[in-house]
Amino acid sequence: MAAAAAAAAMMLGGSAASAAIMIATYTGTVSSGVDKIGMFGSSLAGEQFKAVFKYDTDGGVSDITPTGAHAYGPGVMLDAYLEINGLISHVPTGYYGSVQQSTADVQHLSIYDDGAFQTYFYIGLFGVSPPLDLTDAYTRSSGETSARWAKYNYSTGQYDVELNLSSPTTLAVTTAAVPEPATWAMMILGFGLAGVGIRDSRRRRGVALA
């Protein structure tokens, strides 16, 4: 209990570390494509979409130059999904993800391949100047877009879903919410109290059995 209280006090007195978890949200229009399995519905051309990439800038390999920053690898993308007509499909994570920001463009990519299917989700916004620090928040509402969602079926050799996503596209990159120090302190204190309760319960049972 004392240890939990001490840890809570340290958390309350300390400052929050800068977060490296970011969320990029795109909105725009489906320009063309096919959905043979009804993942998002039918007649999708002209429908509005929302695309979300949640990524850890410290989760993979980092490549930083004077003209840009790039993070890539299996540990970068924590979540990625596309929403159309209220229907959402996530790309399974842990295979490969990438985020890139340069003086001329920003790009997000999530790929999953299990040998039976490959899901490929990519959006790039060109002609823009995002911050070169991957942990900075920003918004862009113009630029030339290249975007694609595809699910390839290895057994048929065809795409079950293949969509092209087009402008106008708005991109908002924000810092993912992380618990405040006080919240962490309460969580730690709660765990400590739970541990004390379990120990007291076991002690009482031991006395009763004796």
CSV table of C-alpha atoms in Angstrom, one decimal, residues 53-207:
chain,number,residue,atom,x,y,z
A,53,PHE,CA,-4.4,5.7,-39.0
A,54,LYS,CA,-3.2,5.4,-35.4
A,55,TYR,CA,0.6,5.0,-35.2
A,56,ASP,CA,3.6,5.0,-32.9
A,57,THR,CA,6.4,7.1,-34.2
A,58,ASP,CA,8.8,5.2,-31.9
A,59,GLY,CA,7.4,1.8,-32.9
A,60,GLY,CA,9.7,0.9,-35.9
A,61,VAL,CA,12.7,2.2,-37.7
A,62,SER,CA,13.1,6.0,-37.9
A,63,ASP,CA,14.7,7.8,-40.8
A,64,ILE,CA,15.1,11.6,-40.2
A,65,THR,CA,16.7,13.9,-42.8
A,66,PRO,CA,16.7,17.7,-43.3
A,67,THR,CA,13.8,17.3,-45.8
A,68,GLY,CA,11.6,14.8,-44.0
A,69,ALA,CA,10.9,12.1,-41.5
A,70,HIS,CA,9.9,8.5,-42.0
A,71,ALA,CA,8.9,5.8,-39.5
A,72,TYR,CA,8.3,2.2,-40.8
A,73,GLY,CA,8.2,-1.4,-39.8
A,74,PRO,CA,5.9,-3.9,-38.1
A,75,GLY,CA,5.5,-1.9,-34.9
A,76,VAL,CA,4.5,1.5,-36.3
A,77,MET,CA,0.8,1.1,-37.2
A,78,LEU,CA,-1.3,0.4,-34.1
A,79,ASP,CA,-4.7,0.6,-35.9
A,80,ALA,CA,-5.9,1.5,-39.4
A,81,TYR,CA,-9.5,1.5,-40.7
A,82,LEU,CA,-11.7,2.7,-43.4
A,83,GLU,CA,-15.4,3.7,-42.8
A,84,ILE,CA,-18.0,4.0,-45.6
A,85,ASN,CA,-21.8,4.0,-45.2
A,86,GLY,CA,-21.3,3.4,-41.4
A,87,LEU,CA,-19.4,0.2,-42.2
A,88,ILE,CA,-15.9,-0.1,-40.8
A,89,SER,CA,-13.1,-2.5,-41.8
A,90,HIS,CA,-9.8,-2.6,-39.9
A,91,VAL,CA,-6.4,-3.6,-41.3
A,92,PRO,CA,-4.9,-6.2,-38.9
A,93,THR,CA,-1.8,-4.7,-37.5
A,94,GLY,CA,1.7,-6.1,-36.8
A,95,TYR,CA,2.7,-6.9,-40.4
A,96,TYR,CA,3.9,-3.5,-41.8
A,97,GLY,CA,3.1,0.1,-41.4
A,98,SER,CA,4.6,3.4,-42.5
A,99,VAL,CA,4.2,7.1,-42.0
A,100,GLN,CA,6.2,9.7,-44.0
A,101,GLN,CA,6.2,13.5,-43.9
A,102,SER,CA,8.4,15.7,-46.1
A,103,THR,CA,8.6,19.2,-47.4
A,104,ALA,CA,6.1,18.2,-50.2
A,105,ASP,CA,3.9,15.4,-49.0
A,106,VAL,CA,2.5,13.2,-46.2
A,107,GLN,CA,1.9,9.5,-46.6
A,108,HIS,CA,0.3,6.8,-44.5
A,109,LEU,CA,0.4,3.0,-45.2
A,110,SER,CA,-0.8,-0.1,-43.5
A,111,ILE,CA,-0.4,-3.6,-45.0
A,112,TYR,CA,-1.4,-7.0,-43.7
A,113,ASP,CA,-0.6,-10.3,-45.4
A,114,ASP,CA,-1.4,-13.8,-43.9
A,115,GLY,CA,-0.8,-15.8,-47.1
A,116,ALA,CA,-4.4,-16.1,-47.9
A,117,PHE,CA,-5.3,-12.4,-48.3
A,118,GLN,CA,-3.4,-9.2,-48.5
A,119,THR,CA,-5.0,-5.9,-47.3
A,120,TYR,CA,-3.4,-2.8,-48.6
A,121,PHE,CA,-4.4,0.7,-47.3
A,122,TYR,CA,-2.6,3.7,-48.5
A,123,ILE,CA,-3.3,7.5,-48.6
A,124,GLY,CA,-0.8,10.1,-49.7
A,125,LEU,CA,-1.5,13.9,-49.8
A,126,PHE,CA,0.9,15.8,-52.2
A,127,GLY,CA,1.6,19.4,-52.7
A,128,VAL,CA,1.5,20.1,-49.0
A,129,SER,CA,4.1,21.0,-46.3
A,130,PRO,CA,3.4,19.1,-43.1
A,131,PRO,CA,5.7,19.5,-40.0
A,132,LEU,CA,8.9,17.5,-40.3
A,133,ASP,CA,8.5,16.3,-36.7
A,134,LEU,CA,6.2,13.3,-36.8
A,135,THR,CA,4.9,14.1,-33.3
A,136,ASP,CA,3.5,17.6,-34.3
A,137,ALA,CA,-0.2,18.0,-34.8
A,138,TYR,CA,-1.5,19.7,-38.0
A,139,THR,CA,-4.4,19.9,-40.5
A,140,ARG,CA,-4.4,20.1,-44.3
A,141,SER,CA,-7.4,20.6,-46.5
A,142,SER,CA,-5.9,20.8,-49.9
A,143,GLY,CA,-3.4,19.0,-52.1
A,144,GLU,CA,-3.4,16.2,-54.7
A,145,THR,CA,-4.5,12.8,-53.2
A,146,SER,CA,-3.4,9.3,-54.1
A,147,ALA,CA,-5.4,6.8,-52.0
A,148,ARG,CA,-6.3,3.1,-52.3
A,149,TRP,CA,-7.9,0.4,-50.2
A,150,ALA,CA,-7.5,-3.1,-51.6
A,151,LYS,CA,-8.1,-6.7,-50.4
A,152,TYR,CA,-6.4,-9.3,-52.6
A,153,ASN,CA,-7.5,-12.9,-52.6
A,154,TYR,CA,-4.5,-15.2,-53.3
A,155,SER,CA,-6.8,-18.2,-54.0
A,156,THR,CA,-8.7,-16.5,-56.8
A,157,GLY,CA,-5.9,-14.2,-58.0
A,158,GLN,CA,-8.3,-11.3,-57.9
A,159,TYR,CA,-9.2,-8.3,-55.7
A,160,ASP,CA,-12.3,-8.9,-53.5
A,161,VAL,CA,-12.2,-5.1,-52.7
A,162,GLU,CA,-10.4,-2.4,-54.7
A,163,LEU,CA,-11.3,1.2,-54.0
A,164,ASN,CA,-9.8,4.5,-55.2
A,165,LEU,CA,-10.4,7.4,-52.7
A,166,SER,CA,-10.2,10.9,-54.1
A,167,SER,CA,-10.2,14.6,-53.3
A,168,PRO,CA,-11.5,16.7,-51.7
A,169,THR,CA,-9.6,15.3,-48.8
A,170,THR,CA,-9.1,16.8,-45.4
A,171,LEU,CA,-6.3,15.5,-43.2
A,172,ALA,CA,-6.1,16.1,-39.5
A,173,VAL,CA,-3.2,14.7,-37.5
A,174,THR,CA,-3.6,14.8,-33.7
A,175,THR,CA,-1.8,13.5,-30.7
A,176,ALA,CA,-3.6,10.5,-29.3
A,177,ALA,CA,-5.1,11.0,-25.8
A,178,VAL,CA,-3.0,9.6,-23.1
A,179,PRO,CA,-3.9,9.4,-19.4
A,180,GLU,CA,-3.0,12.5,-17.4
A,181,PRO,CA,-0.6,12.1,-14.4
A,182,ALA,CA,-3.4,12.3,-12.0
A,183,THR,CA,-5.3,9.6,-13.8
A,184,TRP,CA,-2.2,7.3,-13.7
A,185,ALA,CA,-1.9,8.0,-10.0
A,186,MET,CA,-5.5,7.0,-9.3
A,187,MET,CA,-5.0,3.8,-11.4
A,188,ILE,CA,-1.9,2.9,-9.4
A,189,LEU,CA,-3.6,3.7,-6.1
A,190,GLY,CA,-6.6,1.6,-7.2
A,191,PHE,CA,-4.3,-1.4,-8.0
A,192,GLY,CA,-2.6,-1.0,-4.6
A,193,LEU,CA,-5.9,-1.0,-2.7
A,194,ALA,CA,-7.1,-4.0,-4.7
A,195,GLY,CA,-4.0,-5.9,-3.7
A,196,VAL,CA,-4.4,-5.0,-0.1
A,197,GLY,CA,-8.0,-6.2,-0.2
A,198,ILE,CA,-7.0,-9.5,-1.7
A,199,ARG,CA,-4.3,-10.1,0.9
A,200,ASP,CA,-6.7,-9.2,3.8
A,201,SER,CA,-9.3,-11.6,2.4
A,202,ARG,CA,-6.8,-14.4,2.2
A,203,ARG,CA,-5.6,-13.7,5.8
A,204,ARG,CA,-9.2,-13.8,7.1
A,205,ARG,CA,-9.8,-17.1,5.3
A,206,GLY,CA,-6.6,-18.5,6.8
A,207,VAL,CA,-7.7,-17.5,10.4
